[in-house]
PDB file of C-alpha atoms and ligand atoms in Angstrom:
ATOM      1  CA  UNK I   1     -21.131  21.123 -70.354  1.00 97.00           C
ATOM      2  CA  UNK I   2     -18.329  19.101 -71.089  1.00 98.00           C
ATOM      3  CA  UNK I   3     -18.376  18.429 -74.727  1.00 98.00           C
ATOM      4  CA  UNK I   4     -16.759  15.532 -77.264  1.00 98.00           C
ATOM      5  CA  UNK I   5     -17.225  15.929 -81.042  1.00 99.00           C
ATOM      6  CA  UNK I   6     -16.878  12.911 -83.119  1.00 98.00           C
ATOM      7  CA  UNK I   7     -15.261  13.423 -86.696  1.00 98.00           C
ATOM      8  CA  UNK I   8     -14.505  11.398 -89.503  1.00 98.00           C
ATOM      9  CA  UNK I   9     -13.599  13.886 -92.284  1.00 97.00           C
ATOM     10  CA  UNK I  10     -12.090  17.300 -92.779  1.00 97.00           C
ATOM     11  CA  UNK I  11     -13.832  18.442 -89.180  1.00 98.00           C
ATOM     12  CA  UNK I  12     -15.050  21.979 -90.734  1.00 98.00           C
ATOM     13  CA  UNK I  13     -18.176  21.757 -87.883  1.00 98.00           C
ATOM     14  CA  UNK I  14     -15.940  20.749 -85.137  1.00 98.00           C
ATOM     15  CA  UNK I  15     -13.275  24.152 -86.060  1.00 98.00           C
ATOM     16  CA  UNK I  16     -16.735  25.997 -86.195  1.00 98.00           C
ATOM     17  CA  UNK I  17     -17.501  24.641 -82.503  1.00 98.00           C
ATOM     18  CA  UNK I  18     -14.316  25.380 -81.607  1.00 98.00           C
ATOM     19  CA  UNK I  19     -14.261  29.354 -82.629  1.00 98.00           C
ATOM     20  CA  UNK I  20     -17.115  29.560 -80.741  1.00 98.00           C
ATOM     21  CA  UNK I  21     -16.112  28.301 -77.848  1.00 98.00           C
ATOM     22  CA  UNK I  22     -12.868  30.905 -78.157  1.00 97.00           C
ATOM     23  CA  UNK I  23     -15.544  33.911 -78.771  1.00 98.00           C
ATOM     24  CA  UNK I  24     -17.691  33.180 -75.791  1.00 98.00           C
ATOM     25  CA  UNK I  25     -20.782  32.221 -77.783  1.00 98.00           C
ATOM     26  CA  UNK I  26     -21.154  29.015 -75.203  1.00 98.00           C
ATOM     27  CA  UNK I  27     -19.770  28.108 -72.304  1.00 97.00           C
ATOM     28  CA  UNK I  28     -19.501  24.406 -72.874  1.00 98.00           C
ATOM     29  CA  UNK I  29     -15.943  23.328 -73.339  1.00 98.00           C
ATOM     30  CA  UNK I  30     -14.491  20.691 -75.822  1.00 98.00           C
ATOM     31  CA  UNK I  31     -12.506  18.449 -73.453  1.00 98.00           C
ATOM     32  CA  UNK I  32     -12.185  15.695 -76.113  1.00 98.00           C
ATOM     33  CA  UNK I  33     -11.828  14.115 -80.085  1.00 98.00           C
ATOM     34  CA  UNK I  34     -12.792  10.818 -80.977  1.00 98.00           C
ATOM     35  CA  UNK I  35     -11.991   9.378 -84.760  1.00 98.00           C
ATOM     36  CA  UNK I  36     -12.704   6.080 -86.308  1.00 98.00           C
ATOM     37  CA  UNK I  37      -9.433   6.881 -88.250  1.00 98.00           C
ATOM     38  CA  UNK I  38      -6.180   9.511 -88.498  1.00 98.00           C
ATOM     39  CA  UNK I  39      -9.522  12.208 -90.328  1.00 98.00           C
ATOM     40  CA  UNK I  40      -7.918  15.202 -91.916  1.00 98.00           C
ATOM     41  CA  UNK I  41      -9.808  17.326 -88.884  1.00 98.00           C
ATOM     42  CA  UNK I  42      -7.971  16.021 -86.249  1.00 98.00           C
ATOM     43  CA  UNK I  43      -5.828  18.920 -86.682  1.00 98.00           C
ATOM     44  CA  UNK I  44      -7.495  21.300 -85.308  1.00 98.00           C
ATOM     45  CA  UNK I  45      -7.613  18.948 -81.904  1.00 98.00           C
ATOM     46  CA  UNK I  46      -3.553  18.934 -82.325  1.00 98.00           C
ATOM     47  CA  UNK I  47      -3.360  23.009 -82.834  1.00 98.00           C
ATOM     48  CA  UNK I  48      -5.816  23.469 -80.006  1.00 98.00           C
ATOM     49  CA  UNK I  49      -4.110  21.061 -77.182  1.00 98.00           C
ATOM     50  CA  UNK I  50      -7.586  19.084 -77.385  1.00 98.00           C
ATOM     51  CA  UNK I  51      -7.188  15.559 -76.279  1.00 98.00           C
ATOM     52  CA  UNK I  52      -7.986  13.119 -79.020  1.00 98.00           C
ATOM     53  CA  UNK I  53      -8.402   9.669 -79.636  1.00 98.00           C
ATOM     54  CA  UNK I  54      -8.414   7.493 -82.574  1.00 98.00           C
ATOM     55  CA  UNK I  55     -10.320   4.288 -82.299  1.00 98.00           C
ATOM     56  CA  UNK I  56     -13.406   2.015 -82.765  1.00 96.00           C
ATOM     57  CA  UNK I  57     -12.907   0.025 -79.780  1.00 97.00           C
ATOM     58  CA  UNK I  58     -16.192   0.943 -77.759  1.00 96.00           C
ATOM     59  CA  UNK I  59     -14.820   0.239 -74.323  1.00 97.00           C
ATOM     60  CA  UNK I  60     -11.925   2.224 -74.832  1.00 98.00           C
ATOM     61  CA  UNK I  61     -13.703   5.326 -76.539  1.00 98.00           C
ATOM     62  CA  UNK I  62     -16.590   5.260 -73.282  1.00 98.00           C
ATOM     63  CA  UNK I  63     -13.322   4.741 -70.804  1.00 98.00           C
ATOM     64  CA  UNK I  64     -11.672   7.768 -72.277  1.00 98.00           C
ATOM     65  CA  UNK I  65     -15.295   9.279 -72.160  1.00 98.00           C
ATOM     66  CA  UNK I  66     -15.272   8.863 -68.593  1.00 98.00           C
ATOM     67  CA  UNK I  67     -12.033  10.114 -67.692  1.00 98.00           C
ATOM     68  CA  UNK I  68     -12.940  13.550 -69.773  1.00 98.00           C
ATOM     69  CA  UNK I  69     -16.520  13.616 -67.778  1.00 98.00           C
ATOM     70  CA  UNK I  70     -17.929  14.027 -71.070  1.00 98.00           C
ATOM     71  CA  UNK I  71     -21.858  15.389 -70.386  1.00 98.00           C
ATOM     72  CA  UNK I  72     -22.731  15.741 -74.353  1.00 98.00           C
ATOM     73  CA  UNK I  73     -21.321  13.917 -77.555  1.00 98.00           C
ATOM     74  CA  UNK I  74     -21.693  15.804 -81.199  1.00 98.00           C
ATOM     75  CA  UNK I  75     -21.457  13.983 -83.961  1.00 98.00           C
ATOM     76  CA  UNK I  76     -19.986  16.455 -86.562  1.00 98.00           C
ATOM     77  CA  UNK I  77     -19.461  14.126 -90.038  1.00 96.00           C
ATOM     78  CA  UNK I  78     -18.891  11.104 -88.179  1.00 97.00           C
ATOM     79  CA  UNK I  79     -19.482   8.217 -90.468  1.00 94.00           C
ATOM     80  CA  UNK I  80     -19.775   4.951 -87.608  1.00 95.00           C
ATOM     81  CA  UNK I  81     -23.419   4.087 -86.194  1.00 93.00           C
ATOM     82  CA  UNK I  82     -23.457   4.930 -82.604  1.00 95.00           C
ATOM     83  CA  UNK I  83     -23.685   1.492 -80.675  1.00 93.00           C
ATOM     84  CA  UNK I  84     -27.014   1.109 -77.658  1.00 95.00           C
ATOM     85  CA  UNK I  85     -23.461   0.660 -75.371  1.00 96.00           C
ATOM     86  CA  UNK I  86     -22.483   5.228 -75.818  1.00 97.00           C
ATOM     87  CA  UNK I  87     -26.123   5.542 -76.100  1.00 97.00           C
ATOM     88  CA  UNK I  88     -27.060   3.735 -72.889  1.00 97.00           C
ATOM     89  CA  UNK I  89     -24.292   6.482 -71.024  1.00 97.00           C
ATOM     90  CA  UNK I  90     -23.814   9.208 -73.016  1.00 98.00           C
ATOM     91  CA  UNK I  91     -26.343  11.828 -74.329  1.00 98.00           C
ATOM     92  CA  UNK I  92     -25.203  11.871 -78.305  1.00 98.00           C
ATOM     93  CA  UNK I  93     -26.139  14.639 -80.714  1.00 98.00           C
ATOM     94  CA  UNK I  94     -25.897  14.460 -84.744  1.00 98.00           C
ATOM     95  CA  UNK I  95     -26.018  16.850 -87.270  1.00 98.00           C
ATOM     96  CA  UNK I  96     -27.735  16.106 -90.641  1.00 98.00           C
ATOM     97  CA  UNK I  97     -27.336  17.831 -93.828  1.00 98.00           C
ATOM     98  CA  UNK I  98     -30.596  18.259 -95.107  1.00 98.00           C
ATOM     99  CA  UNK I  99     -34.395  18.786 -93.858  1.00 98.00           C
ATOM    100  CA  UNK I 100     -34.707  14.767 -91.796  1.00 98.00           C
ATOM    101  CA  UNK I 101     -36.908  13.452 -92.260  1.00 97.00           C
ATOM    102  CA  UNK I 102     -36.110  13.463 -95.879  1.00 98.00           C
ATOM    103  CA  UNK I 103     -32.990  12.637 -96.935  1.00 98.00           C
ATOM    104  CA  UNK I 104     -31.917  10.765 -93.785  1.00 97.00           C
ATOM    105  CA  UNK I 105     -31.256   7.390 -93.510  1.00 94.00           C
ATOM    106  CA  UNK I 106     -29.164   4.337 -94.461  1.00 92.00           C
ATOM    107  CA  UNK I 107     -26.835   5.814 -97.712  1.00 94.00           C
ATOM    108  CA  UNK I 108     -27.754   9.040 -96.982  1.00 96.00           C
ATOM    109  CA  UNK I 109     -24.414  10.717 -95.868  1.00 94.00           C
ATOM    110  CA  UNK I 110     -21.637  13.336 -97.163  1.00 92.00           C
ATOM    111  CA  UNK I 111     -21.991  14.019-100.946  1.00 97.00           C
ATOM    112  CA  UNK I 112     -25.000  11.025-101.137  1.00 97.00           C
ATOM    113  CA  UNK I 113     -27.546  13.446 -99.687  1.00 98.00           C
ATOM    114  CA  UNK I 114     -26.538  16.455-102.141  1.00 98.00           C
ATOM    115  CA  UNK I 115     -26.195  14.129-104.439  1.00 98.00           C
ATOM    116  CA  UNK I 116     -30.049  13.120-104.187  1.00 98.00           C
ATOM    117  CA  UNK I 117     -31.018  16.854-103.625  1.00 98.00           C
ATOM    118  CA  UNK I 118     -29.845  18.048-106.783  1.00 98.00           C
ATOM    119  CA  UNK I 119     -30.960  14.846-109.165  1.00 98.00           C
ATOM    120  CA  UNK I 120     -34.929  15.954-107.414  1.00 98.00           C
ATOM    121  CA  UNK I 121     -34.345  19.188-108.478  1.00 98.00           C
ATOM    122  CA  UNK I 122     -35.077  20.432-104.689  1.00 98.00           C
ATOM    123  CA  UNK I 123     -35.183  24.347-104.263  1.00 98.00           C
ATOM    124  CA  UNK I 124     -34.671  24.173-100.423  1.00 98.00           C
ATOM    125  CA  UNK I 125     -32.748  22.285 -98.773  1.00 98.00           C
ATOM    126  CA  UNK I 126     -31.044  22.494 -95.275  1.00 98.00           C
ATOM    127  CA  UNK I 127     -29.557  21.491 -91.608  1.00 98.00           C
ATOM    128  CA  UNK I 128     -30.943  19.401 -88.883  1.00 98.00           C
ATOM    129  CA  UNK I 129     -29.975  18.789 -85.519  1.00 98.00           C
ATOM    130  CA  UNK I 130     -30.966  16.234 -83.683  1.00 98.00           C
ATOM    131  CA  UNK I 131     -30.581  13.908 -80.629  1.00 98.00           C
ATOM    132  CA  UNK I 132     -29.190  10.163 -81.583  1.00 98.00           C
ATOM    133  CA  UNK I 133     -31.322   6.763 -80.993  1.00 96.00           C
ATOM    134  CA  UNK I 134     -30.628   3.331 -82.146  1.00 94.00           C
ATOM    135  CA  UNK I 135     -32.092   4.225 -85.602  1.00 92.00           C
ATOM    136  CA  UNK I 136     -30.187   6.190 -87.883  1.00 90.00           C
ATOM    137  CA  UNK I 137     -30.816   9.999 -88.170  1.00 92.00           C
ATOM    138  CA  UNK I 138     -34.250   9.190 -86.116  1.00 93.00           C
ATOM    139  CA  UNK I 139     -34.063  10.762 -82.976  1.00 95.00           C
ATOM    140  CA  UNK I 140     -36.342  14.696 -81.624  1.00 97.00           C
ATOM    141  CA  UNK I 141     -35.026  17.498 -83.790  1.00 98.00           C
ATOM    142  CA  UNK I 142     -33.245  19.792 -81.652  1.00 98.00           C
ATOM    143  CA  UNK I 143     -33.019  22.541 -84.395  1.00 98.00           C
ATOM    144  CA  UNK I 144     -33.603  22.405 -88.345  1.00 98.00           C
ATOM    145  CA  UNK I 145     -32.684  25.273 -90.904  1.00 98.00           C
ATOM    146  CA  UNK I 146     -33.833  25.627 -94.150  1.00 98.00           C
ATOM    147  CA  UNK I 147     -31.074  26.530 -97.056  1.00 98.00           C
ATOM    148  CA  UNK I 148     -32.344  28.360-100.409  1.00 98.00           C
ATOM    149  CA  UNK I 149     -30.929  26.238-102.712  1.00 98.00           C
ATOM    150  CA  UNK I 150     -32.608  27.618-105.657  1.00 98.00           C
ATOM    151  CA  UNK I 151     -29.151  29.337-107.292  1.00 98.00           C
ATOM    152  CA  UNK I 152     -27.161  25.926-107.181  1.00 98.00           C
ATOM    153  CA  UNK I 153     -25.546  24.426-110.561  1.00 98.00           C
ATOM    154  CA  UNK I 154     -24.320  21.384-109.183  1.00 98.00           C
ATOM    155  CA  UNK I 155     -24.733  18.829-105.892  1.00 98.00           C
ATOM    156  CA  UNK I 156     -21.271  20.745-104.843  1.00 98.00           C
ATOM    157  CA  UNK I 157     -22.770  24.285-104.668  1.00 98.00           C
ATOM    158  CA  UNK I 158     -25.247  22.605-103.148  1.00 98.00           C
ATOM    159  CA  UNK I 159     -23.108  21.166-100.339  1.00 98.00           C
ATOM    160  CA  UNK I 160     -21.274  24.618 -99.493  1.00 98.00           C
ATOM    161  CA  UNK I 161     -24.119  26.253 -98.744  1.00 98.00           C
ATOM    162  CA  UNK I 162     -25.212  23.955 -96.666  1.00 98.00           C
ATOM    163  CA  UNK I 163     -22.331  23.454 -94.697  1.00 98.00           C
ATOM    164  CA  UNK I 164     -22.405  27.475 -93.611  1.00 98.00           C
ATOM    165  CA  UNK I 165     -25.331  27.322 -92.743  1.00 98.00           C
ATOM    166  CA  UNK I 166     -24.482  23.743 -90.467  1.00 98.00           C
ATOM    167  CA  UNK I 167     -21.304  25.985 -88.995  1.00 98.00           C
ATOM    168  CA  UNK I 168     -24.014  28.588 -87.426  1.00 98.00           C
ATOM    169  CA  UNK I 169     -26.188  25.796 -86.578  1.00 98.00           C
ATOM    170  CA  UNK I 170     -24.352  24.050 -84.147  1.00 98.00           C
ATOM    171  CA  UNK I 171     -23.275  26.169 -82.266  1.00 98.00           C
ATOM    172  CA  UNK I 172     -26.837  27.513 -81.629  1.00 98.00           C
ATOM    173  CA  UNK I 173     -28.143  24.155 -80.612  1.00 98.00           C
ATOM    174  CA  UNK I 174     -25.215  23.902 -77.892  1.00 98.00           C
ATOM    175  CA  UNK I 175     -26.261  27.158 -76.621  1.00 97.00           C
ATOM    176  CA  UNK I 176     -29.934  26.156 -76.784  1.00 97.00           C
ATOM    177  CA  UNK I 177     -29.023  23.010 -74.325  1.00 97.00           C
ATOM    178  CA  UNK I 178     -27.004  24.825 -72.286  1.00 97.00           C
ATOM    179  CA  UNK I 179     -30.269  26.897 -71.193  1.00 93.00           C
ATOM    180  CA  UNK I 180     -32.527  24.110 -71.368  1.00 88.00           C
ATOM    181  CA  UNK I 181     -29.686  22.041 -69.146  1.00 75.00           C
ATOM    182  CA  UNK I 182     -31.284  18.825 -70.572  1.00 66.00           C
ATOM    183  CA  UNK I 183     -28.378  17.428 -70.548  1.00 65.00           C
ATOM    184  CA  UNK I 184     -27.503  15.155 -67.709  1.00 55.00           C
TER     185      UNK I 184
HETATM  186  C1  GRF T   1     -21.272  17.669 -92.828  1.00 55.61           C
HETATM  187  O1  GRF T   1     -22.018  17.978 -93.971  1.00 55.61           O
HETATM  188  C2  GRF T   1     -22.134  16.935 -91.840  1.00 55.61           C
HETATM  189  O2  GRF T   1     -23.450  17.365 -91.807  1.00 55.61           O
HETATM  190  C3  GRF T   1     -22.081  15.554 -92.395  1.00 55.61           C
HETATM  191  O3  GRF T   1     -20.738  15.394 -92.820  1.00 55.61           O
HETATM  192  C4  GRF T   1     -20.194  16.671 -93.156  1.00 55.61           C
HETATM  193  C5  GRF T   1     -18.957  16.842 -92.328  1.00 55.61           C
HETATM  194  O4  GRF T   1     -18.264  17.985 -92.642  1.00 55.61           O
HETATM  195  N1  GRF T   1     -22.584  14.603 -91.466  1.00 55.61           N
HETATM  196  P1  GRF T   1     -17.045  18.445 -91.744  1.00 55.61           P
HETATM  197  O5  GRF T   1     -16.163  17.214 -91.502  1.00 55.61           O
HETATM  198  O6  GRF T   1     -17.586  19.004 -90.465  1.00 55.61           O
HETATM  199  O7  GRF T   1     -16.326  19.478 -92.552  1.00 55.61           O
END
């Protein structure tokens, strides 16, 4: 599959995708970047000669799309609702930090999920993967993880070991649709 990961932040999921891709874990390829602005991860696009694009113009994000003959979109800390327009073209895939249902929803992004975790005093948290619908963090689970929480002083700790766990996660659920070739 051709793949294009959509970042927004510091694009630790997308360098995780991408040293997987170098170690042969999938054969999927990243062919393309898209940003809603100049995100700190976009580096890693720069050091490894992956096209990139910054914008929020739909048209021109699905026209660039095209051109890469893009077969799967991952949403790796992207912070913009996905529009019915990529939807209606594109099969789009988002990865959630914590067990969706809970914790999923509008406000419940980045630090805001820990955030809530830690104030409910959760002892598990975790990772979800899941395909994207018009409704935020809705769409069939692909692949959730749980995350033993239970050692965690603060909503940061909380985050970290989370976010390992979302670096091993991805990359499984590209391999996983690879051999299902659900994508079309
Ligand atoms: C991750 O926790 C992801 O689940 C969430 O935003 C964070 C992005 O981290 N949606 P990074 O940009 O991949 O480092």
């Amino acid at each position: 599959m051709n793949l294009a990961v959509f970042i927004s932040g510091g694009g630790s999921n997308f360098k995780a995708l991408i040293d997987a891709q170098n170690s042969g874990y999938f054969n999927s390829q990243i062919k393309f970047v898209v940003s809603n602005k100049n995100a700190p991860g976009l580096k890693y696009a720069k050091e490894n000669n992956i096209d990139f694009l910054i914008s929020k113009d739909e048209d021109e994000i699905i026209k660039n799309l095209k051109e890469h003959n893009i077969d799967l979109i991952v949403l790796a800390g992207y912070l913009v609702k996905i529009s019915k327009k990529i939807l209606d073209e594109f099969t789009v895939i988002n990865i959630h930090p914590s067990l969706l249902p809970k914790y999923g929803g509008k406000g419940f992004y980045g630090m805001n999920v820990h955030n809530a975790v830690f104030e409910n005093k959760e002892k598990v948290s975790g990772v979800t993967v899941h395909f994207v619908n018009e409704k935020l963090d809705d769409g069939d689970i692909i692949l959730q993880k749980q995350v033993d929480i239970s050692h965690c002083k603060n909503a940061d700790e909380i985050s970290q070991e989370v976010l390992k766990v979302e670096h091993k996660t991805l990359k499984e659920v590209i391999r996983i649709l690879e051999e299902e070739e659900c994508v079309h």
